[in-house]
């Protein structure tokens, strides 16, 4: 800072930064990407370790014996489910009661803003059934939750069976210090949302639910169980929750520790851990695992029933049983023992999980990258925007002078201390004139946010499409219509200097991406990856057609399209272009649904902030 | 935790010695005074009570001799001798000297859920006067440690309870003696006490020692003076709540270390009578455990010509069907307590076991062995209940085996849930660490009667209640409380106190909500485990619930102990007190794990970043004129001396 208070040195520094601006930006970008790719390289990452002492040293013994009986219960549940054509509420209530739980039900209903074609639902009505195992030693102050969704078809019957089996086994133990709530939720996330809102007596999404009759105090941790076969080959851990929130890393550590102890194959993102980090394929495997996590987190949607717990500061994860063609098989008793061990350790907790990291990425289940390591990657990208802003600021501050009059120019700079005074008087209305494109692009963003759902009825009337398609196509239409904006706005701008607009746009983008990355690193980083180079180098003097093409390619919607393909590719289910396009459409509709059903913030963020910001740059490109 | 237990050794010694004294009053002791310091703690005998019984002189003589380590052998001897000569001694002494009386009883109620509820009550009545500077120094059945507390601190009524677990009203019905989870203490002082707060502070510390509990954590921040909820239960018409103090410690954990001193207050200790059943490994292997001590002055007769002090020790425990009973609906004394009964306490004037057989008049629900022909009816909690009675003072109760092991065996496993007339629950709504809302739900299940309840809420200061958001609704309509007493909190000094008189409409749910803001504490004020959360004690709901049968308003009539605790003023309703669950609330908590990092980072940012930025923004920079050459400076000096303007 002493450097800056010396005018000569400051001038030198600024000269350096402005002269070498483009190369520095390029270097920063490359360094940022390289840093990010380096995160998956095992020597650069930390091994996971249990931070919570209450769960670390005390070993527990797992004795759950009744896997076969749990499967039988699961089959019985399946039969009753088929007979009832949905949730077998009465049977569940009776079964839970006979296992000595206090049983309660909750009814809920929700009308979706438009029909969900993936899950084929529009007006949703359902019932959650939950039983509370009262801890003998605690006065209903703390609770743990185990949930299994009641899915349509033949899915998840084993999970419900195991849940009931565990309930029966847990009920006969004396050591519980926290109430345990066994919840079977209908309509997966919608039921879960209703139950959580009922439990905490809030209403953030306008769902109708009947009040809960029984509670167990503040919930400390939750696990959601998905199990669809009698025998599994591996267990998969799902961590990504609503808005990219993650549970405390200790929950993942706990799962990993017990998988190791009991000898169950465990995966994250469906990827096994590999030990050959020094080979190219081993490294690329780690990169793929991490990229999957980044993309799932960036999507901001709950990737399992656990995802909604995180809003309430309840550490939660989903455990999925996978049955593939691997050799090594695990039976349900073993899964039950694993869950028993995890619950006993969670029961030992004195405080809620808080010792370990809340912000991390996992290139494998045994390694993690903490926020301190991944933030520099984003920082290197974000600094490009600041450098460009500085460059523009200096350009604006220096009135265009003849090159031979360099000395006079310098004197003028040095004599007038606060640089703001150097802006000529007439730029003040110019700054105001920048408001026009700002306001117009934000109005377009607002239209993109509000119109698709508002005008779905009109769209369905006039075009031969379903409601869901209508919403998505309206959104795409508005998005594309926004590209015509420059032809409408340029005439209102009085004394155009594109650099003022660009300066504001660049700073706006820096703030926007910075805030996003703090909340959801993955989303911020992916947006920065595509938007920053575009923002850095767009000027009205570039070749119009080529630049326009590049800009469209780098726009948020196209980024999303690429990510859909990339995601499918990483999951080893490559799709053709048509399928990918359909997937892209459904991802958009899911994003809108996630927003209105669970309060995911990605869609409003893109529509109301990122897209208008991108439009500003589009404006600059077509400046006249 | 060990550091929290404040155990005044001397008081314990008093207790031990006293137990010993009472148990050995018919026996010779050989004295080896290895612990002379203990003898010093023993009471000085005054002559006024000397002639009470023929045995007294003997007791007095031995008073000075007893020592700690003899206790075991002597008590064994006592037990043996009592076995040989069944309790004529006690009955005669109780009959001849009604001034001092001890009763014990155990009520067992098989619950519909398959669990079983056992409630012990021990009552010591003593016709004496602790008040008016009366020096009482001769103690027989009444524990001296408590007697001294009463006289030293001018206590009029004292109620203390320690509870582990939560009473499940919806499954178990109403308890005979309600208590909140954790520790609860409420005391009425005599109106002669001038510094009530100071006395209260001292009293809690002394009780903390007597009961080996953390009652010394009671201070002004969790003490309140309820204006209406806690009326004196004994005689006396002083109802000025300046002399009342009420405090709960919801976090207090109850364990054997609290049970042992409690047992030592009994005249027979745990050596004889019902108290032999109290084995801590069984009592704490249960889903509910509550022990309490209640001291109050009561009337001896209906005219109330003489008063006496009543000490009631109660212990309630619920054994769980699944964890203690291995899922079998079959209970016996041995299964519950891992002991059987062989005798009554020799000092007890009455020693009985009651088994609730109201739901089982023909023996169709469960089977009770050994059978008894003695039946008793009592009106308890607004209902007429029938009990099988086992009188332990009669030898034939124990049968030929000379031991009593009651067995209850269910015939069917069907059971309906109990539906108590009054039920309440409480929870915290909302998410995030800034605000929240406390919801208290009160259910009136009576089909056609409405009744009033008094709700008492004591909320710590660090939850800042927004009292303007207080709403009371029943059946969707606003229910205006007829009486509200609210005392706002003062930060770090006293808690919020909210008392309301609300009428509960028939068959309805009444919801009381109030919003609060979570305070950010000073960093030294956080507990060692701040992420666990902070406790808010139970709400207390006191109600007069419409009774099914006429209640007995004559409070001095001889009745089973469990039905005679709360005085009854009118026939049509009975008094019930229920407690809601305590709350666990998370407060905004700094990350204590890296204070050093945070301090370093903050200091660096402030010192370097902010400092120089501030400099840049506020200072004006100017190019300095280059220094004039030396020759020019000298020339200027000369010019100044000459009075000529200097060179530029």
GROMACS .gro file of N, CA, C and O in nm, chain B residues 27-80:
model
  216
  651UNK      N    1  -3.026  -5.134   6.989
  651UNK     CA    2  -2.909  -5.222   6.995
  651UNK      C    3  -2.792  -5.158   7.065
  651UNK      O    4  -2.773  -5.038   7.063
  652UNK      N    5  -2.718  -5.245   7.121
  652UNK     CA    6  -2.595  -5.200   7.183
  652UNK      C    7  -2.491  -5.179   7.074
  652UNK      O    8  -2.483  -5.253   6.978
  653UNK      N    9  -2.413  -5.080   7.091
  653UNK     CA   10  -2.304  -5.062   6.996
  653UNK      C   11  -2.174  -5.059   7.073
  653UNK      O   12  -2.167  -5.009   7.186
  654UNK      N   13  -2.076  -5.114   7.012
  654UNK     CA   14  -1.944  -5.102   7.072
  654UNK      C   15  -1.873  -4.990   7.001
  654UNK      O   16  -1.863  -4.987   6.879
  655UNK      N   17  -1.825  -4.902   7.078
  655UNK     CA   18  -1.773  -4.781   7.015
  655UNK      C   19  -1.622  -4.786   7.005
  655UNK      O   20  -1.552  -4.818   7.098
  656UNK      N   21  -1.576  -4.756   6.890
  656UNK     CA   22  -1.433  -4.730   6.874
  656UNK      C   23  -1.422  -4.594   6.810
  656UNK      O   24  -1.448  -4.579   6.692
  657UNK      N   25  -1.388  -4.500   6.883
  657UNK     CA   26  -1.391  -4.364   6.832
  657UNK      C   27  -1.269  -4.335   6.746
  657UNK      O   28  -1.175  -4.268   6.787
  658UNK      N   29  -1.275  -4.389   6.627
  658UNK     CA   30  -1.163  -4.361   6.537
  658UNK      C   31  -1.180  -4.228   6.465
  658UNK      O   32  -1.086  -4.177   6.406
  659UNK      N   33  -1.302  -4.181   6.462
  659UNK     CA   34  -1.327  -4.055   6.391
  659UNK      C   35  -1.390  -3.957   6.486
  659UNK      O   36  -1.510  -3.932   6.480
  660UNK      N   37  -1.313  -3.903   6.572
  660UNK     CA   38  -1.371  -3.814   6.671
  660UNK      C   39  -1.435  -3.692   6.606
  660UNK      O   40  -1.531  -3.636   6.659
  661UNK      N   41  -1.387  -3.653   6.491
  661UNK     CA   42  -1.441  -3.531   6.429
  661UNK      C   43  -1.587  -3.549   6.391
  661UNK      O   44  -1.663  -3.454   6.384
  662UNK      N   45  -1.626  -3.674   6.364
  662UNK     CA   46  -1.765  -3.695   6.327
  662UNK      C   47  -1.857  -3.677   6.446
  662UNK      O   48  -1.967  -3.628   6.434
  663UNK      N   49  -1.808  -3.721   6.555
  663UNK     CA   50  -1.890  -3.710   6.674
  663UNK      C   51  -1.921  -3.564   6.702
  663UNK      O   52  -2.029  -3.530   6.750
  664UNK      N   53  -1.831  -3.479   6.667
  664UNK     CA   54  -1.853  -3.337   6.693
  664UNK      C   55  -1.971  -3.287   6.612
  664UNK      O   56  -2.047  -3.201   6.656
  665UNK      N   57  -1.989  -3.344   6.495
  665UNK     CA   58  -2.099  -3.300   6.411
  665UNK      C   59  -2.235  -3.341   6.466
  665UNK      O   60  -2.337  -3.291   6.421
  666UNK      N   61  -2.237  -3.435   6.552
  666UNK     CA   62  -2.365  -3.485   6.599
  666UNK      C   63  -2.436  -3.381   6.685
  666UNK      O   64  -2.373  -3.293   6.745
  667UNK      N   65  -2.566  -3.391   6.688
  667UNK     CA   66  -2.643  -3.286   6.755
  667UNK      C   67  -2.627  -3.288   6.907
  667UNK      O   68  -2.610  -3.393   6.967
  668UNK      N   69  -2.633  -3.174   6.961
  668UNK     CA   70  -2.641  -3.161   7.106
  668UNK      C   71  -2.784  -3.190   7.146
  668UNK      O   72  -2.878  -3.147   7.082
  669UNK      N   73  -2.798  -3.263   7.251
  669UNK     CA   74  -2.934  -3.299   7.292
  669UNK      C   75  -2.988  -3.195   7.388
  669UNK      O   76  -2.923  -3.158   7.485
  670UNK      N   77  -3.104  -3.154   7.361
  670UNK     CA   78  -3.166  -3.066   7.460
  670UNK      C   79  -3.258  -3.151   7.547
  670UNK      O   80  -3.300  -3.258   7.507
  671UNK      N   81  -3.287  -3.103   7.659
  671UNK     CA   82  -3.360  -3.187   7.754
  671UNK      C   83  -3.508  -3.192   7.724
  671UNK      O   84  -3.577  -3.284   7.765
  672UNK      N   85  -3.557  -3.097   7.653
  672UNK     CA   86  -3.703  -3.088   7.640
  672UNK      C   87  -3.766  -3.208   7.570
  672UNK      O   88  -3.878  -3.243   7.597
  673UNK      N   89  -3.693  -3.269   7.479
  673UNK     CA   90  -3.752  -3.384   7.409
  673UNK      C   91  -3.706  -3.515   7.469
  673UNK      O   92  -3.735  -3.621   7.418
  674UNK      N   93  -3.636  -3.504   7.574
  674UNK     CA   94  -3.573  -3.623   7.630
  674UNK      C   95  -3.671  -3.731   7.670
  674UNK      O   96  -3.645  -3.849   7.652
  675UNK      N   97  -3.786  -3.694   7.721
  675UNK     CA   98  -3.873  -3.796   7.777
  675UNK      C   99  -3.975  -3.851   7.680
  675UNK      O  100  -4.077  -3.901   7.722
  676UNK      N  101  -3.950  -3.841   7.552
  676UNK     CA  102  -4.054  -3.881   7.457
  676UNK      C  103  -4.086  -4.029   7.464
  676UNK      O  104  -4.200  -4.067   7.469
  677UNK      N  105  -3.989  -4.110   7.454
  677UNK     CA  106  -4.013  -4.254   7.460
  677UNK      C  107  -3.922  -4.314   7.564
  677UNK      O  108  -3.825  -4.252   7.607
  678UNK      N  109  -3.957  -4.434   7.597
  678UNK     CA  110  -3.873  -4.500   7.696
  678UNK      C  111  -3.738  -4.533   7.637
  678UNK      O  112  -3.640  -4.547   7.709
  679UNK      N  113  -3.734  -4.542   7.504
  679UNK     CA  114  -3.608  -4.580   7.444
  679UNK      C  115  -3.515  -4.461   7.427
  679UNK      O  116  -3.398  -4.477   7.401
  680UNK      N  117  -3.569  -4.344   7.438
  680UNK     CA  118  -3.490  -4.227   7.406
  680UNK      C  119  -3.359  -4.218   7.484
  680UNK      O  120  -3.256  -4.189   7.424
  681UNK      N  121  -3.363  -4.240   7.615
  681UNK     CA  122  -3.236  -4.223   7.687
  681UNK      C  123  -3.125  -4.310   7.628
  681UNK      O  124  -3.013  -4.263   7.612
  682UNK      N  125  -3.163  -4.431   7.593
  682UNK     CA  126  -3.062  -4.519   7.534
  682UNK      C  127  -3.005  -4.458   7.408
  682UNK      O  128  -2.884  -4.457   7.386
  683UNK      N  129  -3.094  -4.404   7.329
  683UNK     CA  130  -3.048  -4.342   7.205
  683UNK      C  131  -2.952  -4.230   7.237
  683UNK      O  132  -2.846  -4.216   7.178
  684UNK      N  133  -2.993  -4.153   7.335
  684UNK     CA  134  -2.909  -4.038   7.366
  684UNK      C  135  -2.771  -4.079   7.412
  684UNK      O  136  -2.672  -4.017   7.376
  685UNK      N  137  -2.769  -4.183   7.489
  685UNK     CA  138  -2.639  -4.228   7.535
  685UNK      C  139  -2.549  -4.267   7.419
  685UNK      O  140  -2.433  -4.235   7.415
  686UNK      N  141  -2.611  -4.334   7.322
  686UNK     CA  142  -2.529  -4.383   7.211
  686UNK      C  143  -2.495  -4.274   7.112
  686UNK      O  144  -2.408  -4.290   7.030
  687UNK      N  145  -2.568  -4.168   7.121
  687UNK     CA  146  -2.546  -4.059   7.026
  687UNK      C  147  -2.399  -4.024   7.009
  687UNK      O  148  -2.356  -3.994   6.899
  688UNK      N  149  -2.331  -4.024   7.116
  688UNK     CA  150  -2.196  -3.973   7.111
  688UNK      C  151  -2.096  -4.075   7.061
  688UNK      O  152  -1.983  -4.042   7.036
  689UNK      N  153  -2.142  -4.195   7.053
  689UNK     CA  154  -2.044  -4.298   7.027
  689UNK      C  155  -2.031  -4.344   6.882
  689UNK      O  156  -1.927  -4.394   6.845
  690UNK      N  157  -2.133  -4.329   6.807
  690UNK     CA  158  -2.129  -4.402   6.679
  690UNK      C  159  -2.016  -4.357   6.588
  690UNK      O  160  -1.968  -4.245   6.595
  691UNK      N  161  -1.974  -4.446   6.506
  691UNK     CA  162  -1.871  -4.415   6.408
  691UNK      C  163  -1.916  -4.468   6.273
  691UNK      O  164  -2.007  -4.549   6.263
  692UNK      N  165  -1.850  -4.421   6.172
  692UNK     CA  166  -1.889  -4.456   6.036
  692UNK      C  167  -1.879  -4.604   6.008
  692UNK      O  168  -1.971  -4.666   5.959
  693UNK      N  169  -1.765  -4.661   6.041
  693UNK     CA  170  -1.738  -4.792   5.980
  693UNK      C  171  -1.816  -4.904   6.043
  693UNK      O  172  -1.819  -5.014   5.991
  694UNK      N  173  -1.886  -4.876   6.151
  694UNK     CA  174  -1.963  -4.982   6.211
  694UNK      C  175  -2.099  -5.002   6.146
  694UNK      O  176  -2.165  -5.101   6.171
  695UNK      N  177  -2.137  -4.908   6.069
  695UNK     CA  178  -2.274  -4.903   6.020
  695UNK      C  179  -2.321  -5.035   5.963
  695UNK      O  180  -2.426  -5.087   5.999
  696UNK      N  181  -2.243  -5.093   5.876
  696UNK     CA  182  -2.285  -5.213   5.806
  696UNK      C  183  -2.324  -5.325   5.902
  696UNK      O  184  -2.436  -5.375   5.900
  697UNK      N  185  -2.231  -5.359   5.988
  697UNK     CA  186  -2.254  -5.474   6.074
  697UNK      C  187  -2.372  -5.449   6.166
  697UNK      O  188  -2.459  -5.535   6.183
  698UNK      N  189  -2.377  -5.331   6.218
  698UNK     CA  190  -2.484  -5.302   6.312
  698UNK      C  191  -2.620  -5.310   6.245
  698UNK      O  192  -2.714  -5.367   6.296
  699UNK      N  193  -2.624  -5.257   6.124
  699UNK     CA  194  -2.753  -5.259   6.056
  699UNK      C  195  -2.795  -5.400   6.022
  699UNK      O  196  -2.912  -5.434   6.022
  700UNK      N  197  -2.699  -5.480   5.985
  700UNK     CA  198  -2.733  -5.620   5.959
  700UNK      C  199  -2.794  -5.683   6.083
  700UNK      O  200  -2.896  -5.752   6.077
  701UNK      N  201  -2.730  -5.653   6.193
  701UNK     CA  202  -2.782  -5.705   6.319
  701UNK      C  203  -2.924  -5.658   6.341
  701UNK      O  204  -3.012  -5.733   6.380
  702UNK      N  205  -2.945  -5.532   6.313
  702UNK     CA  206  -3.079  -5.476   6.331
  702UNK      C  207  -3.180  -5.551   6.247
  702UNK      O  208  -3.288  -5.586   6.292
  703UNK      N  209  -3.142  -5.577   6.123
  703UNK     CA  210  -3.234  -5.646   6.033
  703UNK      C  211  -3.266  -5.784   6.085
  703UNK      O  212  -3.382  -5.826   6.084
  704UNK      N  213  -3.164  -5.850   6.131
  704UNK     CA  214  -3.189  -5.984   6.182
  704UNK      C  215  -3.284  -5.983   6.301
  704UNK      O  216  -3.379  -6.057   6.308
   0.00000   0.00000   0.00000
